[in-house]
Tab-separated table of C-alpha atoms (C1' of nucleotides) in Angstrom:
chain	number	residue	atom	x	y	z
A	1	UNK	CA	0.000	0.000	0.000
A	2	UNK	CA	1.800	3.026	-0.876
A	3	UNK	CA	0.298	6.997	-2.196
A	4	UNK	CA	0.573	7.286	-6.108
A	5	UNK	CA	3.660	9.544	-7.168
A	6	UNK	CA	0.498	12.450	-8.381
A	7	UNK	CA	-0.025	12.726	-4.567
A	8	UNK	CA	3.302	13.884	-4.279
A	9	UNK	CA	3.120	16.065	-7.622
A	10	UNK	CA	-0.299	18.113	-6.677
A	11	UNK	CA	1.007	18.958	-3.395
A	12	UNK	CA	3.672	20.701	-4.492
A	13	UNK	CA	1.646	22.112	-7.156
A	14	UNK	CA	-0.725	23.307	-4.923
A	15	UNK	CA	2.060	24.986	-2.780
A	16	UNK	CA	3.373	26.823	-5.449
A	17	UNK	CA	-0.067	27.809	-6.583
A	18	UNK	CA	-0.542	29.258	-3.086
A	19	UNK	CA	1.513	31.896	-3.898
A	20	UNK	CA	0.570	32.912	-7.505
A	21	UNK	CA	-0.655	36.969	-7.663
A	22	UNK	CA	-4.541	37.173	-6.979
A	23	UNK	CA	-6.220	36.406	-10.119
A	24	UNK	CA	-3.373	35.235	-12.219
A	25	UNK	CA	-3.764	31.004	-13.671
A	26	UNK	CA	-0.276	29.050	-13.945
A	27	UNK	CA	0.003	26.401	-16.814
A	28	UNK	CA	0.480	22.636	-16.390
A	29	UNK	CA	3.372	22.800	-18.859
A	30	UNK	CA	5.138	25.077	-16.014
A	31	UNK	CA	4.074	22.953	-13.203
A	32	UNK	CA	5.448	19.964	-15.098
A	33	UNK	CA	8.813	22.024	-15.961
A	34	UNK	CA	9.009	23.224	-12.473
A	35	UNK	CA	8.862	19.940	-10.837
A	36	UNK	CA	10.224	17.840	-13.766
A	37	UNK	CA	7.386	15.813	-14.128
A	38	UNK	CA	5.471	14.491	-17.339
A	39	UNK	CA	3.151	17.126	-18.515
A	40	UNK	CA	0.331	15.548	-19.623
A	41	UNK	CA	0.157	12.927	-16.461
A	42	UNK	CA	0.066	15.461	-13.966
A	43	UNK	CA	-2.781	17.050	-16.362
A	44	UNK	CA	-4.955	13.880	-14.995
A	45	UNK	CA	-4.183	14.685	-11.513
A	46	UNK	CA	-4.836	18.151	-12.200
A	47	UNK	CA	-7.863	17.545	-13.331
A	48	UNK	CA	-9.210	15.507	-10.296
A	49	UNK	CA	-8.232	18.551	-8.265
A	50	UNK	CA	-10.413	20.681	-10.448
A	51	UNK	CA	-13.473	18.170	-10.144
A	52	UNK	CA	-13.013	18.214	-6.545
A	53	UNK	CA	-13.142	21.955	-6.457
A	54	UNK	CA	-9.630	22.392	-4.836
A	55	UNK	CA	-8.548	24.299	-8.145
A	56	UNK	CA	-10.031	26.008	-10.808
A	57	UNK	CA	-8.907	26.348	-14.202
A	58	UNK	CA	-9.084	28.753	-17.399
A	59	UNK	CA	-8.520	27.719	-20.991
A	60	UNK	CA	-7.052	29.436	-23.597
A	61	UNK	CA	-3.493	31.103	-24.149
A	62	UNK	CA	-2.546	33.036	-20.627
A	63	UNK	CA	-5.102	30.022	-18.871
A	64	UNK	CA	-3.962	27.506	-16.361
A	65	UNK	CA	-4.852	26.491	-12.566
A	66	UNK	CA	-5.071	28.511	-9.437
A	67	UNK	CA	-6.503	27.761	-5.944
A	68	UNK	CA	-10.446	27.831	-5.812
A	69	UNK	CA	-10.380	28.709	-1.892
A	70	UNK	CA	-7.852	30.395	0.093
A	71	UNK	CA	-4.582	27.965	1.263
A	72	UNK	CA	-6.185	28.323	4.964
A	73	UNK	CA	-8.977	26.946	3.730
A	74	UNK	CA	-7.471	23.745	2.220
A	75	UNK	CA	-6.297	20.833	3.980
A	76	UNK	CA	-3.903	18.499	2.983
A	77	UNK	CA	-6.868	15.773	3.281
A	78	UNK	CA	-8.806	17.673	0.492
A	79	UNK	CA	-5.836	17.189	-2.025
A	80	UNK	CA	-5.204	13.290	-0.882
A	81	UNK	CA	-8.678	12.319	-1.125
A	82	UNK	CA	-8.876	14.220	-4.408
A	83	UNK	CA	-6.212	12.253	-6.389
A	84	UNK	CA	-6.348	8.874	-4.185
A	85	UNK	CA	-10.308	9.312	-3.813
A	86	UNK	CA	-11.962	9.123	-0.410
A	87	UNK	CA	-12.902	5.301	0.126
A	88	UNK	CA	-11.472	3.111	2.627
A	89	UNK	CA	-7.623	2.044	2.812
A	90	UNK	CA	-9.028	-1.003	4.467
A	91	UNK	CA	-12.150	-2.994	2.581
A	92	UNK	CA	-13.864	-5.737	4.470
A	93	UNK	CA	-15.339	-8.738	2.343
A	94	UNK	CA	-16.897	-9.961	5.183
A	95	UNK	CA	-14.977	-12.951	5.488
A	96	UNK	CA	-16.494	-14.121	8.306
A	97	UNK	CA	-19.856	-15.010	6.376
A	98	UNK	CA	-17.591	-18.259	4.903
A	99	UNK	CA	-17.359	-19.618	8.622
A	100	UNK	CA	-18.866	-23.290	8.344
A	101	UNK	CA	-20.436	-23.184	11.535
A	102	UNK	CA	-22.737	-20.463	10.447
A	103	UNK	CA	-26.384	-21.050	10.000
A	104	UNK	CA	-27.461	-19.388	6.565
A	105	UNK	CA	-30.109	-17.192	8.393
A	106	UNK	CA	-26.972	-15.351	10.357
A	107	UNK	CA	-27.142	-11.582	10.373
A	108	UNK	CA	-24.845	-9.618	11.858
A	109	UNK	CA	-25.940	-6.399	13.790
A	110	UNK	CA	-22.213	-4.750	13.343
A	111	UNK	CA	-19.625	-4.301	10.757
A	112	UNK	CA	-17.157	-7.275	11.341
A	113	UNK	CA	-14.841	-5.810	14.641
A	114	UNK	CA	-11.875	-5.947	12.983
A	115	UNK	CA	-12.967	-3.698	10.279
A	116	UNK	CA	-13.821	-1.469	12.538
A	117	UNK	CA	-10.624	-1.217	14.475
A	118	UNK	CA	-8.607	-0.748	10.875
A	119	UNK	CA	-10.796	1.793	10.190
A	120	UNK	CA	-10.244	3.639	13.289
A	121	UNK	CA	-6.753	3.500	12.343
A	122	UNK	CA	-7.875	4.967	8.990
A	123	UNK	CA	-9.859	8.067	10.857
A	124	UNK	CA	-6.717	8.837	12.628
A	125	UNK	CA	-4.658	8.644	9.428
A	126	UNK	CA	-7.210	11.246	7.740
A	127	UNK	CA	-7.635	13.389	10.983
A	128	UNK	CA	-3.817	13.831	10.703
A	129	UNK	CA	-4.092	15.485	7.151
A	130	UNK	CA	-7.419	17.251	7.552
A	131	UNK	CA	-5.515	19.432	10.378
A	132	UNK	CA	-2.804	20.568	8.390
A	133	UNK	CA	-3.636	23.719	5.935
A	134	UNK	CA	-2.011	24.413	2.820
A	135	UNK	CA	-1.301	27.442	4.269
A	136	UNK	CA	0.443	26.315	7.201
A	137	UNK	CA	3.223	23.993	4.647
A	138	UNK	CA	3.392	27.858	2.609
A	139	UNK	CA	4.706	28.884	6.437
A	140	UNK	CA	6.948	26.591	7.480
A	141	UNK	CA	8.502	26.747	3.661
A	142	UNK	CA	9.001	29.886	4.068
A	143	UNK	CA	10.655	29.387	6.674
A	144	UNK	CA	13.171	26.713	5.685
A	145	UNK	CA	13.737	27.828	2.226
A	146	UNK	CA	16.719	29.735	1.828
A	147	UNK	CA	15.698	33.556	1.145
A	148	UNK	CA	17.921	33.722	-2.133
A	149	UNK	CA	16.077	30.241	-3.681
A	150	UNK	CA	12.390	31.247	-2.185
A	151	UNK	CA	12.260	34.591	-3.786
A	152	UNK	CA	14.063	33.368	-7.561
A	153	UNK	CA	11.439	30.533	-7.722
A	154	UNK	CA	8.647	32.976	-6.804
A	155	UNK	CA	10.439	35.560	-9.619
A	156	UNK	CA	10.230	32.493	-12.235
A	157	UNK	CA	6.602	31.752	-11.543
A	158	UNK	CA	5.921	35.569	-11.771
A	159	UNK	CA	7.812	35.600	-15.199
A	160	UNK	CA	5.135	32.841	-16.357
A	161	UNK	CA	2.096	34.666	-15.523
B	1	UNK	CA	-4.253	3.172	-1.988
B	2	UNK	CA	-5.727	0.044	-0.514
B	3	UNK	CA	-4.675	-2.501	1.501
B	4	UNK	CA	-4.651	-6.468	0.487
B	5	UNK	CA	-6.732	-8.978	0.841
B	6	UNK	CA	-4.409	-11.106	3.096
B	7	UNK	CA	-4.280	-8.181	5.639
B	8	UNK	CA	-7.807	-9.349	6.590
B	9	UNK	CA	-7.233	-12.652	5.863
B	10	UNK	CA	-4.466	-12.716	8.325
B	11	UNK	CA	-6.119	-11.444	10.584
B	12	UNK	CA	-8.924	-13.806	11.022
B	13	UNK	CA	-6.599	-16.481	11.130
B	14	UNK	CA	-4.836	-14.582	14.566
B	15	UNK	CA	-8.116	-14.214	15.809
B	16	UNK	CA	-8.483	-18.222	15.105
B	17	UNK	CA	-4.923	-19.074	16.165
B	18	UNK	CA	-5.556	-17.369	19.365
B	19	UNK	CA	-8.209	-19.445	20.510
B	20	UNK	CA	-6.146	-22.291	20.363
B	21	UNK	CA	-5.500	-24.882	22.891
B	22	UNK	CA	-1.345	-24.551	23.713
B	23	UNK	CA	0.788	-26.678	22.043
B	24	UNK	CA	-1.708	-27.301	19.369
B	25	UNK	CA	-1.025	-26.135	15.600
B	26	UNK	CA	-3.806	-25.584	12.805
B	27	UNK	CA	-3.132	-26.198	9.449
B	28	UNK	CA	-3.443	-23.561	6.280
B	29	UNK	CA	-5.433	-25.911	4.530
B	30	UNK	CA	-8.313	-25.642	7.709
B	31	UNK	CA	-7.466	-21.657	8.088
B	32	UNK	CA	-8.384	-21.402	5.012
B	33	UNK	CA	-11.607	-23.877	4.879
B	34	UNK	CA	-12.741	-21.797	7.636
B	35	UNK	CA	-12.239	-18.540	6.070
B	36	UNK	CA	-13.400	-19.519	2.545
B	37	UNK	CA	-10.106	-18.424	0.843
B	38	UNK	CA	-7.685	-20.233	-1.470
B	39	UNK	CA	-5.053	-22.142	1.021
B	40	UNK	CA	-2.365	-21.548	-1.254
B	41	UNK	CA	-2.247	-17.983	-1.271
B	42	UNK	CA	-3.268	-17.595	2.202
B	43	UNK	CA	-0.080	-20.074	2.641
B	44	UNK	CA	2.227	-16.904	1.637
B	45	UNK	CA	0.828	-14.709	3.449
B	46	UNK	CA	1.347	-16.906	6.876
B	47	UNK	CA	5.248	-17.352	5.386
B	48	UNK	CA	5.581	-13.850	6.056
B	49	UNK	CA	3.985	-13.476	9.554
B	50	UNK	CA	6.117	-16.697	10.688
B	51	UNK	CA	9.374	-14.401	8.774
B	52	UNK	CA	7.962	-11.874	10.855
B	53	UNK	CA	7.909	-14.205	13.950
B	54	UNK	CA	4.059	-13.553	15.053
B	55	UNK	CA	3.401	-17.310	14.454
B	56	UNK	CA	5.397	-20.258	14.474
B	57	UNK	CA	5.061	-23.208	12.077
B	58	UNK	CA	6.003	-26.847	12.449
B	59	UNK	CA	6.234	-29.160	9.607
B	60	UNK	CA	4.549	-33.023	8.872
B	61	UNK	CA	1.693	-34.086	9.836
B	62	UNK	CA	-0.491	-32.764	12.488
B	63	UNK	CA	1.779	-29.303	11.612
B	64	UNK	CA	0.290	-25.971	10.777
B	65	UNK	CA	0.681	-22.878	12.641
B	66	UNK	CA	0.063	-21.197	15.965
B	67	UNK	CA	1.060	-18.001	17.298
B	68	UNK	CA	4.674	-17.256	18.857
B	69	UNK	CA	3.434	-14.800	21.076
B	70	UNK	CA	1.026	-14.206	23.686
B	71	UNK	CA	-1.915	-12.641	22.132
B	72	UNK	CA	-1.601	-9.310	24.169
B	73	UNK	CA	2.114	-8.924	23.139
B	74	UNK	CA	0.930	-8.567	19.331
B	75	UNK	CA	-0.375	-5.659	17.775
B	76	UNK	CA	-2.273	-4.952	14.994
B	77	UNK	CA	0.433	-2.812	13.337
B	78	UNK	CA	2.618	-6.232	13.736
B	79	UNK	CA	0.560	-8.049	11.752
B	80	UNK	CA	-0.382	-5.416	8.755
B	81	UNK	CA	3.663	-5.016	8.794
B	82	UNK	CA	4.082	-8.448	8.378
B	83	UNK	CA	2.140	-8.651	5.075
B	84	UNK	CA	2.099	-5.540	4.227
B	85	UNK	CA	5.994	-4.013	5.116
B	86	UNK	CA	6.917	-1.199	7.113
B	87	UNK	CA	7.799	1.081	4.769
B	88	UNK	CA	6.404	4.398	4.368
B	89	UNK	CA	2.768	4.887	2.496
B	90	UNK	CA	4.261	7.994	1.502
B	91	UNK	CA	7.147	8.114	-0.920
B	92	UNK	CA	8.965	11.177	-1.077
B	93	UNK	CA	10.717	11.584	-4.596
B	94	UNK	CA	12.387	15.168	-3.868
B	95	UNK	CA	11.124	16.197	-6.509
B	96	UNK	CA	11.781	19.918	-5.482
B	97	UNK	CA	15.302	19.405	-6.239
B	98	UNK	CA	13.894	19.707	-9.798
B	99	UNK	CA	13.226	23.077	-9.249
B	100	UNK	CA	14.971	24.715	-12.104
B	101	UNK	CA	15.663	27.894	-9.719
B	102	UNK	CA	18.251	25.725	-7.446
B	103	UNK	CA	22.530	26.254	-7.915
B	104	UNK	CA	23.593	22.369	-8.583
B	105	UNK	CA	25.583	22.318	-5.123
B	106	UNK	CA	21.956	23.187	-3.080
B	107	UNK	CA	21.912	21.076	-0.151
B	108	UNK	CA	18.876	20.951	2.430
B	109	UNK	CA	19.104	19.969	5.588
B	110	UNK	CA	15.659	18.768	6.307
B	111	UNK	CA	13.247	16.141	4.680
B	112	UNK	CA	10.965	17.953	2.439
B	113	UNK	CA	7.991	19.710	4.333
B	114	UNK	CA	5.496	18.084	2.693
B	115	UNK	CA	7.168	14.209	3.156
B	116	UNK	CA	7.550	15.000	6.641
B	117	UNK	CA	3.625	15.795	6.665
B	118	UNK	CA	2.581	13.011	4.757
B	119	UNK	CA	4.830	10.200	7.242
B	120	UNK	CA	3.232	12.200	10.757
B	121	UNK	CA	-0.449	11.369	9.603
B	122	UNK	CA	1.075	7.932	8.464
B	123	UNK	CA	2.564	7.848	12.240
B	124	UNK	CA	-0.722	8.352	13.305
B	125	UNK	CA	-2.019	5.806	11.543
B	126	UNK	CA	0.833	3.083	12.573
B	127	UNK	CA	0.217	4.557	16.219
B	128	UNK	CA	-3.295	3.803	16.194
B	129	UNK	CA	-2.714	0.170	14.749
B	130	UNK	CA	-0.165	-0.307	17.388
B	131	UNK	CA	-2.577	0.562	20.249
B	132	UNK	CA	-5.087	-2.597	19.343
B	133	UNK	CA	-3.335	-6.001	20.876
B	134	UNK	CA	-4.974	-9.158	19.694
B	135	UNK	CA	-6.134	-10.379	22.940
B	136	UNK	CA	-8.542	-7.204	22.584
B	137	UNK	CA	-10.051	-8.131	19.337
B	138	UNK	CA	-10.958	-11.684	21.360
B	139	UNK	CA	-12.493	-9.163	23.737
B	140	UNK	CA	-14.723	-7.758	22.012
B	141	UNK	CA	-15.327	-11.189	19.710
B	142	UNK	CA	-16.374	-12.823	23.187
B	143	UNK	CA	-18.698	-9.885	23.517
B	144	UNK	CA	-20.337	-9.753	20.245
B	145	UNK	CA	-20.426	-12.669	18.662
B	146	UNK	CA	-23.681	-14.924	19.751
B	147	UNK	CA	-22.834	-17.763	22.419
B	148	UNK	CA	-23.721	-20.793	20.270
B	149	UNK	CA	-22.037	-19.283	17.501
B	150	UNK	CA	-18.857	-18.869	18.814
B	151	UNK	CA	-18.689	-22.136	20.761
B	152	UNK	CA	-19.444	-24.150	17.750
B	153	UNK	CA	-16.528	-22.266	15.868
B	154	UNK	CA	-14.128	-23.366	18.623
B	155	UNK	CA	-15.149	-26.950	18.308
B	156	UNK	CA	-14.500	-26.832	14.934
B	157	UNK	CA	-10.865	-25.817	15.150
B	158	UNK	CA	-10.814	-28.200	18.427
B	159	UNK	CA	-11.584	-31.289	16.023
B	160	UNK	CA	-9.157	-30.359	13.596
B	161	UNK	CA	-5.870	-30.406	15.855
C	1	DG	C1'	-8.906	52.888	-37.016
C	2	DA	C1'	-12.483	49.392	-36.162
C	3	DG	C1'	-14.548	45.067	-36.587
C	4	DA	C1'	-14.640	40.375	-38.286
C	5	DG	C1'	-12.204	36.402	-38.995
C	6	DA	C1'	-8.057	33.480	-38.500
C	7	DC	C1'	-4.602	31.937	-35.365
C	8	DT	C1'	-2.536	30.366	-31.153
C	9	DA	C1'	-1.983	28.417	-26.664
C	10	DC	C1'	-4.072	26.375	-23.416
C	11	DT	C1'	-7.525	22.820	-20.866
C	12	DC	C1'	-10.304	18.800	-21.170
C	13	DG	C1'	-11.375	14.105	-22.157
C	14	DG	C1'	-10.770	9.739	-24.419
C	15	DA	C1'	-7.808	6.084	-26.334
C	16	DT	C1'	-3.841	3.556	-25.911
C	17	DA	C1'	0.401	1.258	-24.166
C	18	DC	C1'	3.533	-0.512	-20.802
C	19	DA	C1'	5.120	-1.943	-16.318
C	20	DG	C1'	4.436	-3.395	-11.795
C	21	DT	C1'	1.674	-5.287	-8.193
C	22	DC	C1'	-2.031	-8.163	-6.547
C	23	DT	C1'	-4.285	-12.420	-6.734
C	24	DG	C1'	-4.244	-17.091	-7.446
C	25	DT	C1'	-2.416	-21.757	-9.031
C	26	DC	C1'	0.863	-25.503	-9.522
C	27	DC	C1'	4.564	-28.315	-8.217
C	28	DG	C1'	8.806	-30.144	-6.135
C	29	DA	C1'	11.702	-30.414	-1.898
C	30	DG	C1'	11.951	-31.090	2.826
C	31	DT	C1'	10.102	-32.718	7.337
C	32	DA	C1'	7.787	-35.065	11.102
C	33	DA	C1'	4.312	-38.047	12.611
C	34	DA	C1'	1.925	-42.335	11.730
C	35	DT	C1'	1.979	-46.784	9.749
C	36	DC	C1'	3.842	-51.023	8.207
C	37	DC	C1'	6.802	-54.921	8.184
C	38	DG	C1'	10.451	-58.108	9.279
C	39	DG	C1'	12.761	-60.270	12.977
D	1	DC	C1'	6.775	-56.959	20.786
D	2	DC	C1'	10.441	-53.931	18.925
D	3	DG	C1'	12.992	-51.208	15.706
D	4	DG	C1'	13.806	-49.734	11.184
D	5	DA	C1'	11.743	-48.583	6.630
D	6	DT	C1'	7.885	-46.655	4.213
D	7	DT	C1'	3.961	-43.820	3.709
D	8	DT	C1'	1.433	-39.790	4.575
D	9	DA	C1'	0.281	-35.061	5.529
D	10	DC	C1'	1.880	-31.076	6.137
D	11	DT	C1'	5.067	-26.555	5.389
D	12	DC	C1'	8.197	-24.104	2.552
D	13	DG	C1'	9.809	-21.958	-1.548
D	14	DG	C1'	9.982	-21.005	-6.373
D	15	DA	C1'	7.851	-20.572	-10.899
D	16	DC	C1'	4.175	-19.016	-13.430
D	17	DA	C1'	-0.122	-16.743	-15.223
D	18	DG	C1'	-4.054	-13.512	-15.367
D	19	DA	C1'	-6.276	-9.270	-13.798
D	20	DC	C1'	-5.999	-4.892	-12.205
D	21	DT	C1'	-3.810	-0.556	-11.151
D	22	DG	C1'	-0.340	3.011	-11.721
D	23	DT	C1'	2.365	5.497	-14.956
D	24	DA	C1'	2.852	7.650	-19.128
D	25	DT	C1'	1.975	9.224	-23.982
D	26	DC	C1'	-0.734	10.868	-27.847
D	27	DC	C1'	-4.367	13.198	-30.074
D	28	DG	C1'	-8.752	15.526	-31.141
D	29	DA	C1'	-12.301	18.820	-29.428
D	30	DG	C1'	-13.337	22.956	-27.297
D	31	DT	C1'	-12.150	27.691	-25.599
D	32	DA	C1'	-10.317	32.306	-24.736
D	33	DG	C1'	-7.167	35.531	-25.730
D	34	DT	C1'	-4.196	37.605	-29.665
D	35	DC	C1'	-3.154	38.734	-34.198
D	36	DT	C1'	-4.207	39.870	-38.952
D	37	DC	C1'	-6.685	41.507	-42.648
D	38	DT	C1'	-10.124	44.069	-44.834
D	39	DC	C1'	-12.984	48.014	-45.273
DNA sequence: GAGAGACTACTCGGATACAGTCTGTCCGAGTAAATCCGG
DNA sequence: CCGGATTTACTCGGACAGACTGTATCCGAGTAGTCTCTC
């Protein structure tokens, strides 16, 4: 079980999108050339980020993405479930309905328990990314990026606008 | 990003194993008559929680498996590590080191800020797996599942050993 | 100089291809208990 | 009745195959700015 590399890819993308000028749409092909990824793959994730209303996006020359909501108002949850989608990590097939000693009439009144306690696990796994913000990663980057690198990559996304 | 089938398969077959009278091993072939699953594949999986030393096998006749441990001294997270590794469900690729803006010699010093919030929710997650022993799935099993039910399940496993 | 039309650069969505993982099957080697057989 | 040989029932490990998912590419349709051309 491991995140798909897009997960990875829109995050970033979304940080960098954070701090585009009010009003002003950033391409894919400049997402793609900032991060070196494939262009037209990180289109799809893009995309699913667009249906989920995390982005919005423009056509036409001078068109691109840019955030929908303000980064305090997006958590790190929003863009996960958006690319990975928002079912269960665990899925129960009910297993237990195979036990022999079962009379055919058998209904349970509860999910199977050890369902449940995997998907506790999975609640605590999304409660963990619904409290972090975009807004709070934009902080702490700016905090740990060197001044000289922070403000040149914020000068060549400028240049693209 | 889902988790396999043997993952619950697994651990049924704790929750079996840990009803069993000491000394006594179950084979794959009844695990997996009980559970309705093919005994071959559920075979591997037990291969890696016996690598991982949760169970213990013995060969021949009368063989099978049985748990190493007590069944308060294993965890959930054990056994989803077992089949499932414990490596990260979040693979950072760096990719901001594609950042066309960056002298060749950059060097951070920290894991990417985004990585490092991906692997705390997955901490959570682990954390919350870790907190659920075995012996507290039989718990609430003993609780939940009806009387006759559950004492006609044990006899089956009792004939088989 | 103004307006209509052509052009361009982008998103969107579908089709396709390839690789890797998940799921499942098959079989041979090794092992330990049970059984058999000769003395 | 005893001890060694054989059989049996199981695990272990590798090889293999099919389905599904993740990764990636390509292309056509649609759209919004920009440019050009004509009057």
């Amino acid at each position: 079980m491991i995140l798909k590399n897009q997960v990875e890819w829109v995050l970033h993308c979304c940080a960098i999108l954070a701090g585009l000028p009010a009003g002003k749409y950033l391409s894919t092909k400049d997402l793609a050339e900032f991060h070196g990824v494939p262009k037209e793959y990180l289109s799809k994730a893009l995309q699913h980020l667009s249906q989920a209303g995390i982005v919005e996006s423009t056509l036409g020359p001078s068109g691109g993405y840019r955030l929908a909501r303000p980064a305090d108002a997006i958590t790190f949850l929003d863009v996960v479930e958006a690319v990975e989608g928002s079912g269960r990590t665990f899925a129960c097939n009910n297993i237990r309905n195979n036990n022999p000693c079962r009379s055919a009439d058998h209904c349970d009144d509860k999910p199977c328990a050890i369902a449940r306690i995997m998907w506790q696990a999975d609640d605590a796994w999304r409660e963990s990314l619904k409290s972090q913000t975009l807004s709070a990663l934009i902080g702490t980057l700016e905090q740990e990026v060197p001044a000289d690198l922070w403000t040149k990559s914020a000068n060549w996304v400028l240049a693209k606008t």
